[in-house]
Tab-separated table of C-alpha atoms in Angstrom:
chain	number	residue	atom	x	y	z
A	13	MET	CA	-0.647	0.221	-0.439
A	14	ARG	CA	0.846	4.135	-0.355
A	15	ARG	CA	2.250	5.929	0.164
A	16	SER	CA	2.743	9.340	3.001
A	17	ARG	CA	4.784	10.661	-0.334
A	18	ASP	CA	1.020	10.602	-1.974
A	19	ALA	CA	-0.058	11.599	1.923
A	20	ARG	CA	-3.968	13.340	1.240
A	21	PRO	CA	-4.410	15.850	4.117
A	22	PRO	CA	-6.350	14.682	7.251
A	23	ARG	CA	-9.868	14.602	6.943
A	24	ARG	CA	-12.632	14.907	9.126
A	25	ARG	CA	-15.304	12.834	10.537
A	26	ALA	CA	-18.226	14.896	7.774
A	27	ALA	CA	-16.038	14.449	4.961
A	28	VAL	CA	-15.328	10.785	5.311
A	29	ALA	CA	-19.195	10.007	5.938
A	30	ALA	CA	-20.242	12.320	3.450
A	31	ALA	CA	-19.489	9.375	1.049
A	32	ALA	CA	-21.564	7.155	3.286
A	33	VAL	CA	-24.845	7.314	1.317
A	34	GLY	CA	-27.086	4.860	3.016
A	35	GLY	CA	-24.720	3.597	5.355
A	36	ALA	CA	-25.581	3.764	9.230
A	37	LEU	CA	-23.676	6.515	9.926
A	38	LEU	CA	-25.757	8.918	7.614
A	39	GLY	CA	-27.104	10.892	10.714
A	40	LEU	CA	-23.872	10.450	13.288
A	41	ALA	CA	-21.069	11.805	10.152
A	42	GLY	CA	-22.572	13.152	7.921
A	43	CYS	CA	-24.569	15.691	10.093
A	44	THR	CA	-23.100	19.160	9.190
A	45	ALA	CA	-23.681	21.857	6.744
A	46	PRO	CA	-21.810	24.932	6.098
A	47	ALA	CA	-23.443	27.983	7.897
A	48	PRO	CA	-26.372	28.819	5.600
A	49	ARG	CA	-27.707	32.196	5.127
A	50	THR	CA	-31.130	31.863	5.943
A	51	PRO	CA	-31.481	29.852	8.819
A	52	ALA	CA	-32.853	26.166	8.587
A	53	ALA	CA	-36.358	26.047	10.150
A	54	GLY	CA	-36.849	23.913	13.249
A	55	ASP	CA	-35.552	24.667	16.704
A	56	SER	CA	-32.683	26.711	17.359
A	57	VAL	CA	-29.821	25.002	19.851
A	58	ASP	CA	-27.445	27.252	21.394
A	59	ALA	CA	-23.938	24.277	21.135
A	60	SER	CA	-21.851	26.539	23.335
A	61	PRO	CA	-20.986	24.971	26.072
A	62	HIS	CA	-22.599	27.481	28.964
A	63	ARG	CA	-26.055	27.097	27.645
A	64	CYS	CA	-25.769	23.477	26.040
A	65	GLY	CA	-28.788	22.031	24.366
A	66	HIS	CA	-31.127	25.185	24.846
A	67	GLY	CA	-33.651	26.405	22.611
A	68	TRP	CA	-34.845	22.992	21.613
A	69	ARG	CA	-38.359	23.916	22.020
A	70	HIS	CA	-40.892	21.386	19.730
A	71	PRO	CA	-39.613	17.693	20.203
A	72	ARG	CA	-41.959	15.362	18.726
A	73	PRO	CA	-41.810	12.093	16.582
A	74	GLY	CA	-39.791	12.746	12.881
A	75	THR	CA	-37.763	14.006	11.381
A	76	HIS	CA	-35.327	17.214	12.835
A	77	THR	CA	-33.358	19.627	11.655
A	78	PHE	CA	-31.604	21.649	14.247
A	79	THR	CA	-29.923	25.034	13.484
A	80	LEU	CA	-27.130	25.043	15.951
A	81	HIS	CA	-25.051	28.452	17.154
A	82	ASN	CA	-22.261	28.668	18.933
A	83	THR	CA	-22.819	31.663	20.878
A	84	SER	CA	-19.736	31.135	23.186
A	85	ALA	CA	-16.024	32.909	22.671
A	86	THR	CA	-14.182	29.116	21.414
A	87	ALA	CA	-14.915	26.768	19.175
A	88	ALA	CA	-17.153	24.207	20.336
A	89	GLU	CA	-18.198	20.915	19.035
A	90	ILE	CA	-21.719	18.718	19.565
A	91	GLN	CA	-23.267	16.147	20.118
A	92	LEU	CA	-27.051	15.137	20.058
A	93	THR	CA	-27.127	11.433	22.675
A	94	ASP	CA	-29.506	8.997	23.883
A	95	PRO	CA	-28.650	9.577	27.671
A	96	ARG	CA	-29.550	5.889	28.657
A	97	THR	CA	-27.340	4.113	25.957
A	98	GLY	CA	-24.649	6.924	25.617
A	99	ALA	CA	-25.379	6.241	22.245
A	100	VAL	CA	-25.140	9.672	19.192
A	101	LEU	CA	-27.502	10.338	16.632
A	102	GLY	CA	-26.113	13.770	15.300
A	103	GLU	CA	-22.916	15.277	15.373
A	104	ALA	CA	-21.608	18.498	14.444
A	105	GLU	CA	-17.438	19.722	15.216
A	106	GLY	CA	-15.368	22.942	14.802
A	107	ILE	CA	-17.870	24.898	15.328
A	108	ALA	CA	-16.425	28.858	15.312
A	109	PRO	CA	-17.333	31.795	17.821
A	110	GLY	CA	-20.786	32.562	16.377
A	111	ALA	CA	-20.663	30.175	13.529
A	112	VAL	CA	-24.321	28.680	12.209
A	113	ARG	CA	-24.596	25.047	11.385
A	114	THR	CA	-27.422	22.474	10.346
A	115	MET	CA	-28.071	18.753	11.974
A	116	ARG	CA	-30.567	16.499	11.136
A	117	ALA	CA	-31.684	13.790	12.971
A	118	ARG	CA	-34.794	10.705	12.656
A	119	LEU	CA	-35.748	11.227	16.573
A	120	GLY	CA	-38.762	8.569	18.075
A	121	ALA	CA	-39.953	8.635	21.051
A	122	GLY	CA	-37.729	8.356	23.957
A	123	THR	CA	-35.263	10.930	26.007
A	124	TYR	CA	-32.454	13.258	24.128
A	125	ALA	CA	-29.806	15.624	25.202
A	126	PHE	CA	-27.367	17.597	23.430
A	127	VAL	CA	-23.732	16.968	24.398
A	128	CYS	CA	-21.454	20.176	24.197
A	129	PHE	CA	-17.515	20.154	24.323
A	130	GLY	CA	-15.450	23.413	24.660
A	131	ASP	CA	-11.804	23.418	23.750
A	132	ASP	CA	-9.945	22.405	27.267
A	133	ALA	CA	-12.818	22.015	29.056
A	134	ASP	CA	-15.126	19.755	30.762
A	135	PRO	CA	-18.464	17.771	28.634
A	136	VAL	CA	-21.377	19.895	29.564
A	137	THR	CA	-24.899	17.628	28.890
A	138	GLY	CA	-27.825	20.176	28.415
A	139	PRO	CA	-31.161	19.531	29.693
A	140	ALA	CA	-33.220	16.358	28.715
A	141	VAL	CA	-35.800	16.334	26.005
A	142	ARG	CA	-38.730	14.058	26.234
A	143	ILE	CA	-40.437	12.900	22.951
A	144	ARG	CA	-43.572	11.879	23.591
A	145	GLY	CA	-46.399	9.118	21.213
A	146	ARG	CA	-45.435	6.658	18.783
A	147	THR	CA	-42.600	6.259	16.872
A	148	THR	CA	-43.027	7.345	13.254
A	149	ALA	CA	-41.972	5.152	10.868
A	150	GLY	CA	-38.753	4.069	9.905
A	151	GLY	CA	-37.977	4.822	13.849
A	152	THR	CA	-34.768	6.439	15.126
A	153	GLY	CA	-31.641	7.026	13.813
A	154	PRO	CA	-28.919	5.643	12.789
A	155	ALA	CA	-27.597	6.023	15.963
A	156	ALA	CA	-24.455	4.404	17.477
A	157	VAL	CA	-22.404	4.331	20.745
A	158	PRO	CA	-19.368	6.200	20.171
A	159	LEU	CA	-15.940	3.976	20.292
A	160	THR	CA	-13.089	5.779	22.401
A	161	ALA	CA	-9.229	5.846	22.360
A	162	HIS	CA	-9.324	2.472	24.992
A	163	ASP	CA	-11.552	0.683	22.430
A	164	LEU	CA	-9.614	0.624	20.203
A	165	ILE	CA	-5.898	-0.608	21.904
A	166	PRO	CA	-6.840	-3.843	21.461
A	167	PRO	CA	-7.971	-4.823	17.982
A	168	THR	CA	-4.970	-2.655	17.033
A	169	LEU	CA	-1.960	-4.727	19.263
A	170	ASP	CA	-3.781	-8.142	17.233
A	171	TYR	CA	-4.046	-6.428	13.965
A	172	GLN	CA	0.447	-5.479	14.716
A	173	ARG	CA	1.001	-9.130	15.869
A	174	TRP	CA	-0.432	-10.279	12.017
A	175	VAL	CA	1.281	-8.102	10.178
A	176	THR	CA	4.638	-9.244	11.918
A	177	THR	CA	4.211	-12.466	11.340
A	178	ARG	CA	3.427	-11.269	7.589
A	179	MET	CA	6.140	-9.084	7.398
A	180	THR	CA	8.627	-12.732	7.585
A	181	ARG	CA	7.032	-13.822	4.815
A	182	LEU	CA	7.705	-10.394	2.605
A	183	VAL	CA	11.589	-10.967	4.019
A	184	SER	CA	11.611	-14.588	2.008
A	185	ALA	CA	9.448	-13.787	-0.784
A	186	THR	CA	11.850	-10.707	-1.505
A	187	GLY	CA	15.124	-13.086	-1.381
A	188	ALA	CA	13.642	-15.701	-3.348
A	189	LEU	CA	13.267	-12.877	-5.887
A	190	ARG	CA	17.030	-11.599	-4.979
A	191	ALA	CA	17.633	-15.005	-5.754
A	192	ALA	CA	15.941	-15.165	-9.075
A	193	VAL	CA	17.168	-12.198	-10.557
A	194	ARG	CA	20.427	-13.256	-9.787
A	195	THR	CA	20.329	-16.340	-11.799
A	196	GLY	CA	18.965	-14.031	-15.184
A	197	ASP	CA	15.863	-16.023	-14.918
A	198	VAL	CA	13.365	-13.093	-15.663
A	199	PRO	CA	9.781	-15.534	-15.880
A	200	ALA	CA	10.848	-16.600	-12.473
A	201	ALA	CA	11.712	-13.843	-11.009
A	202	ARG	CA	8.535	-11.986	-12.290
A	203	SER	CA	6.397	-14.495	-11.175
A	204	ARG	CA	7.904	-14.201	-7.470
A	205	TRP	CA	8.108	-10.435	-8.021
A	206	LEU	CA	4.514	-11.193	-7.800
A	207	THR	CA	4.220	-12.858	-5.075
A	208	ALA	CA	6.746	-10.187	-2.610
A	209	HIS	CA	4.715	-7.384	-4.101
A	210	LEU	CA	1.082	-9.296	-2.889
A	211	ALA	CA	2.872	-10.029	0.084
A	212	TYR	CA	3.346	-5.902	0.985
A	213	ALA	CA	-0.422	-5.872	-0.294
A	214	ARG	CA	-2.393	-7.818	2.224
A	215	LEU	CA	-0.666	-5.088	4.761
A	216	GLY	CA	-2.696	-2.217	3.613
A	217	ALA	CA	-3.857	-1.136	6.893
A	218	ALA	CA	-0.144	-0.946	8.468
A	219	TYR	CA	0.962	1.703	5.384
A	220	ASP	CA	1.125	4.988	6.773
A	221	ALA	CA	2.745	3.415	10.244
A	222	PHE	CA	5.422	2.282	8.299
A	223	GLY	CA	7.043	6.076	7.448
A	224	ASP	CA	10.400	6.525	5.946
A	225	ALA	CA	10.722	2.564	5.091
A	226	GLY	CA	7.363	2.036	3.915
A	227	ASP	CA	8.426	4.799	0.807
A	228	ALA	CA	11.595	3.481	0.440
A	229	VAL	CA	9.804	-0.237	-0.208
A	230	ASP	CA	6.827	1.121	-2.209
A	231	ARG	CA	7.695	4.048	-3.746
A	232	THR	CA	6.505	5.424	-7.252
A	233	THR	CA	8.259	8.629	-9.620
A	234	ALA	CA	5.769	10.898	-8.417
A	235	GLY	CA	7.489	13.861	-6.903
A	236	LEU	CA	11.061	13.073	-8.258
A	237	PRO	CA	12.070	15.258	-10.628
A	238	ARG	CA	13.814	12.438	-12.944
A	239	GLY	CA	11.291	10.511	-13.148
A	240	LEU	CA	12.551	6.757	-13.657
A	241	ARG	CA	16.119	7.442	-13.943
A	242	ASP	CA	15.815	9.334	-10.548
A	243	PRO	CA	17.864	8.084	-7.918
A	244	GLY	CA	15.279	8.059	-5.717
A	245	PHE	CA	13.158	6.057	-7.551
A	246	THR	CA	13.588	2.243	-5.633
A	247	GLY	CA	11.675	-0.712	-4.677
A	248	PHE	CA	8.991	-2.859	-6.375
A	249	HIS	CA	7.816	-0.496	-8.843
A	250	ARG	CA	12.040	0.303	-9.577
A	251	VAL	CA	12.448	-4.069	-9.917
A	252	GLU	CA	8.796	-3.851	-11.713
A	253	HIS	CA	9.880	-1.627	-14.518
A	254	GLY	CA	13.154	-3.028	-14.691
A	255	LEU	CA	11.815	-6.716	-15.698
A	256	TRP	CA	8.961	-5.921	-17.508
A	257	HIS	CA	10.922	-3.803	-19.612
A	258	HIS	CA	13.775	-5.814	-20.008
A	259	GLU	CA	16.771	-4.230	-18.201
A	260	PRO	CA	20.077	-5.721	-17.894
A	261	SER	CA	21.025	-7.721	-14.554
A	262	ALA	CA	24.117	-4.439	-14.489
A	263	THR	CA	21.555	-2.099	-13.066
A	264	LEU	CA	18.169	-4.278	-12.485
A	265	LEU	CA	20.503	-6.489	-9.143
A	266	PRO	CA	21.325	-3.597	-7.148
A	267	ALA	CA	17.679	-2.408	-7.584
A	268	THR	CA	16.740	-5.442	-6.543
A	269	ASP	CA	19.674	-6.201	-3.446
A	270	ARG	CA	18.118	-2.735	-2.536
A	271	LEU	CA	14.517	-3.813	-2.346
A	272	ALA	CA	15.669	-6.236	-0.349
A	273	ARG	CA	17.420	-4.610	1.835
A	274	ASP	CA	14.653	-2.277	2.231
A	275	VAL	CA	11.921	-4.852	3.440
A	276	ARG	CA	14.677	-5.801	6.112
A	277	ALA	CA	15.032	-2.882	7.727
A	278	LEU	CA	11.029	-2.212	7.336
A	279	ARG	CA	10.679	-5.324	9.548
A	280	THR	CA	13.462	-4.247	11.871
A	281	ALA	CA	11.574	-1.058	12.451
A	282	TRP	CA	8.425	-2.249	12.530
A	283	ALA	CA	9.527	-4.037	15.559
A	284	GLY	CA	9.481	-0.811	17.424
A	285	THR	CA	6.521	0.658	15.736
A	286	ARG	CA	2.922	1.422	17.137
A	287	MET	CA	-0.245	2.056	14.980
A	288	ASP	CA	-1.986	4.211	16.651
A	289	PRO	CA	-5.434	3.295	17.666
A	290	ALA	CA	-7.327	6.551	16.335
A	291	ASP	CA	-6.464	5.066	12.343
A	292	LEU	CA	-7.210	2.037	12.473
A	293	GLY	CA	-11.087	2.405	11.106
A	294	ARG	CA	-10.286	5.571	8.707
A	295	ARG	CA	-7.651	2.433	6.950
A	296	ALA	CA	-10.482	0.309	5.928
A	297	HIS	CA	-11.945	2.202	3.818
A	298	GLU	CA	-8.643	4.048	2.367
A	299	ILE	CA	-7.193	0.398	1.597
A	300	LEU	CA	-10.198	0.570	-0.931
A	301	GLU	CA	-9.843	4.175	-1.539
A	302	ASP	CA	-6.404	3.179	-3.199
A	303	THR	CA	-7.063	1.311	-5.282
A	304	LEU	CA	-9.978	2.748	-6.763
A	305	ARG	CA	-7.340	5.541	-7.109
A	306	ALA	CA	-4.581	4.401	-8.773
A	307	GLU	CA	-4.521	-0.020	-9.663
A	308	LEU	CA	-7.696	0.450	-11.218
A	309	THR	CA	-6.754	3.466	-12.868
A	310	GLY	CA	-3.230	2.074	-13.230
A	311	ARG	CA	-0.874	4.839	-12.034
A	312	THR	CA	1.069	2.327	-10.162
A	313	ASP	CA	1.790	-0.238	-13.539
A	314	TYR	CA	5.137	0.063	-13.940
A	315	GLY	CA	4.376	-3.074	-16.646
A	316	SER	CA	3.465	-6.011	-14.736
A	317	GLY	CA	0.126	-5.126	-15.750
A	318	SER	CA	-0.932	-6.418	-12.234
A	319	GLY	CA	-2.670	-4.548	-10.853
A	320	LEU	CA	-6.402	-6.514	-10.892
A	321	ALA	CA	-3.869	-9.030	-8.669
A	322	THR	CA	-3.138	-6.230	-6.300
A	323	ALA	CA	-6.609	-5.492	-6.011
A	324	ARG	CA	-6.993	-8.246	-5.188
A	325	ALA	CA	-4.969	-8.479	-2.200
A	326	HIS	CA	-6.444	-5.569	-1.162
A	327	VAL	CA	-9.276	-6.896	-0.612
A	328	ASP	CA	-7.602	-9.358	1.885
A	329	ALA	CA	-6.670	-6.484	3.946
A	330	THR	CA	-9.407	-5.127	4.091
A	331	ARG	CA	-10.702	-7.836	5.711
A	332	ALA	CA	-7.257	-8.345	8.392
A	333	VAL	CA	-9.020	-4.932	9.843
A	334	LEU	CA	-12.429	-5.475	9.543
A	335	ASP	CA	-11.912	-9.084	11.590
A	336	ARG	CA	-10.184	-7.519	14.531
A	337	LEU	CA	-13.012	-4.527	14.353
A	338	ARG	CA	-15.995	-6.641	13.928
A	339	PRO	CA	-16.929	-6.914	17.638
A	340	TYR	CA	-17.501	-3.333	17.510
A	341	LEU	CA	-19.254	-3.280	14.361
A	342	ARG	CA	-21.478	-5.894	14.886
A	343	THR	CA	-23.228	-3.971	17.358
A	344	ARG	CA	-23.092	-1.035	15.922
A	345	TYR	CA	-22.935	-1.289	11.851
A	346	PRO	CA	-26.359	-2.620	10.556
A	347	GLY	CA	-24.880	-2.711	6.873
A	348	LEU	CA	-21.689	-5.462	7.834
A	349	PRO	CA	-23.495	-8.711	6.640
A	350	ALA	CA	-24.570	-6.259	3.442
A	351	LEU	CA	-20.730	-5.218	3.198
A	352	ASP	CA	-18.985	-8.769	4.062
A	353	ARG	CA	-20.775	-10.573	1.102
A	354	ARG	CA	-19.961	-7.773	-1.449
A	355	LEU	CA	-16.766	-8.488	-0.120
A	356	GLY	CA	-16.749	-11.674	-1.358
A	357	ARG	CA	-19.069	-11.310	-4.428
A	358	LEU	CA	-15.744	-8.802	-5.529
A	359	ALA	CA	-13.011	-11.101	-4.238
A	360	ARG	CA	-14.749	-14.206	-6.587
A	361	THR	CA	-14.873	-11.704	-9.162
A	362	LEU	CA	-11.096	-10.671	-9.064
A	363	ASP	CA	-10.398	-14.832	-8.643
A	364	ALA	CA	-12.424	-15.206	-11.583
A	365	HIS	CA	-10.849	-12.871	-13.639
A	366	ALA	CA	-7.321	-13.850	-13.461
A	367	ARG	CA	-8.387	-17.439	-14.161
A	368	ALA	CA	-9.862	-16.032	-17.448
A	369	HIS	CA	-6.493	-13.319	-17.705
A	370	HIS	CA	-3.321	-14.558	-17.170
A	371	GLY	CA	-3.380	-14.845	-13.070
A	372	GLY	CA	-4.819	-11.406	-12.919
A	373	ARG	CA	-2.297	-9.202	-14.924
A	374	THR	CA	-4.300	-7.893	-17.549
A	375	PRO	CA	-4.199	-4.193	-17.017
A	376	PRO	CA	-7.784	-2.681	-16.100
A	377	ALA	CA	-7.194	-0.746	-19.648
A	378	ARG	CA	-7.225	-3.737	-21.778
A	379	LEU	CA	-10.621	-5.460	-20.477
A	380	GLY	CA	-13.970	-4.839	-21.577
A	381	ARG	CA	-15.824	-1.656	-21.222
A	382	THR	CA	-18.610	-4.063	-18.831
A	383	GLU	CA	-16.263	-5.848	-17.336
A	384	ARG	CA	-14.041	-3.017	-16.317
A	385	ALA	CA	-17.326	-1.166	-15.268
A	386	ARG	CA	-18.357	-3.918	-13.310
A	387	ILE	CA	-15.296	-4.195	-11.327
A	388	ASN	CA	-15.093	-0.426	-10.823
A	389	ALA	CA	-18.636	-0.019	-9.435
A	390	ALA	CA	-18.201	-2.938	-6.969
A	391	VAL	CA	-14.945	-1.178	-6.025
A	392	GLY	CA	-16.658	2.226	-5.224
A	393	ASP	CA	-19.290	0.304	-3.920
A	394	LEU	CA	-17.579	-0.764	-1.052
A	395	THR	CA	-15.242	2.239	-1.178
A	396	GLU	CA	-18.892	4.161	0.485
A	397	ARG	CA	-19.410	1.397	2.367
A	398	LEU	CA	-16.525	1.453	4.609
A	399	ALA	CA	-16.472	5.518	4.432
A	400	SER	CA	-19.695	4.163	7.465
A	401	VAL	CA	-16.781	2.593	9.020
A	402	ALA	CA	-13.882	4.844	9.374
A	403	ALA	CA	-17.078	7.269	10.954
A	404	LEU	CA	-18.590	4.784	13.253
A	405	CYS	CA	-14.618	3.896	14.135
A	406	ASP	CA	-13.406	7.567	14.836
A	407	VAL	CA	-12.580	8.429	17.654
A	408	ARG	CA	-15.383	11.034	19.779
A	409	ARG	CA	-14.910	12.457	23.013
A	410	THR	CA	-17.634	11.304	25.393
A	411	PRO	CA	-19.347	12.844	28.263
C-alpha cells in the first residue's frame, strides 16, 4: 500500500461520512453543513458549553432539523445523544464562535440530550428532552455508541501482531525474488516479484505507520524530478519497471538488492512501531479507496499489468482490518452483513478474472468495457460502505 509521498490531508468526520450515503452513519457523522445564509426551519439550539442544548422547544417524533449556534468565544463541538445508552444520533464539530451549523436527526419516542464540548473544557450535558407519542415509520436513528481510544487498543495490537507474522513472509518472498534476478531467470523473477509485491499489498492498513521505510519499499515516480531515472526511485515498482522493460542485470540486480535490504529494514523498524488506534477504522476505508484511485487507473503499473491482482490483495487487507473491528461493528453497523457479502463478491469476481486472464496480469485498461465497469462499480460501492466503518470507528469525546 501507499503512500506517504502521496499522502492525503487529514480528513474530517463529515468528509468521510459524506461518502457513506446509505450507510449506518448518515445521521451520526454526516450531519453537518456549511453555515446557511438563512437559518433552516426548526429549533435553534445553543451549541456553546455554557447554554448547551437550550432552545429545543418543539420535541416531536420524526425528522428534526436543528440550527446550531455557537454563542461562546471559542470553537465548540456538539452531539445529540440518547442519555440512557450513550448512543450518538448526530454531531457537529469545529463550530467557530458565532457560527451556525445545521443538523438533521430522525427521532422516535424517548429522551434525548445535547452534549457540548469546548476547547480544553469538560463536556457539558444539556437539559433532557422527552419526546412522547408513537415512533414514526423508520424509528429512531441511525445512531451508534461512540468508540474510545481505549476500545480500539486491543484490535490495533492484534493487527500489529498479525503484521509482524506477515513480515517474515515478505522478507522470504523478497529474498526469492533477489535469487531469481541473480540467476537471470526473468520469467521466475517476474513470478516472484508478483508474489512478494502482493505480500506487501496485504499489509494495507499499516502503510502509514511504515514511514520512510515504507516509502523506500513502495515508492512511485510521483514527485521525483527525474522520473524513472531518479536515484530516489526505489522499491517494488523500480524492480517491476526493470523486469518488464528488459533492463540489463548490471543495473537491475543492484535495485533488487536494495529492495531486499529495505524490506529487511522495514521488518526491523516495525518491531518498534506502534500504530495509532484512532487510525484503524479509517485505514479499512482507505485501502480500497487507494485501489480505486491508483490500481484500477493504472497509475501504479510499471509494466507488470498486475493492478487487478493487487486489488485482490487489497480485499484481503481490508478483511484483515474488519476482522479485528468486527466485535464493535456487529452492534453498531447494521450494514456489516451486506459489506461482507459484497467483499466476497468482489473477491470472487477478481479470482474469476485471474483464472481467465493470465493470473490477473491483464491491465484494467485492456478489459472489456462491461467487465471494467463492473469491477470499478464494485470497488466504488465498497469504498462508500467502508466510509461508514471509518466514521463509526472515529474516536469521539464522551461525557
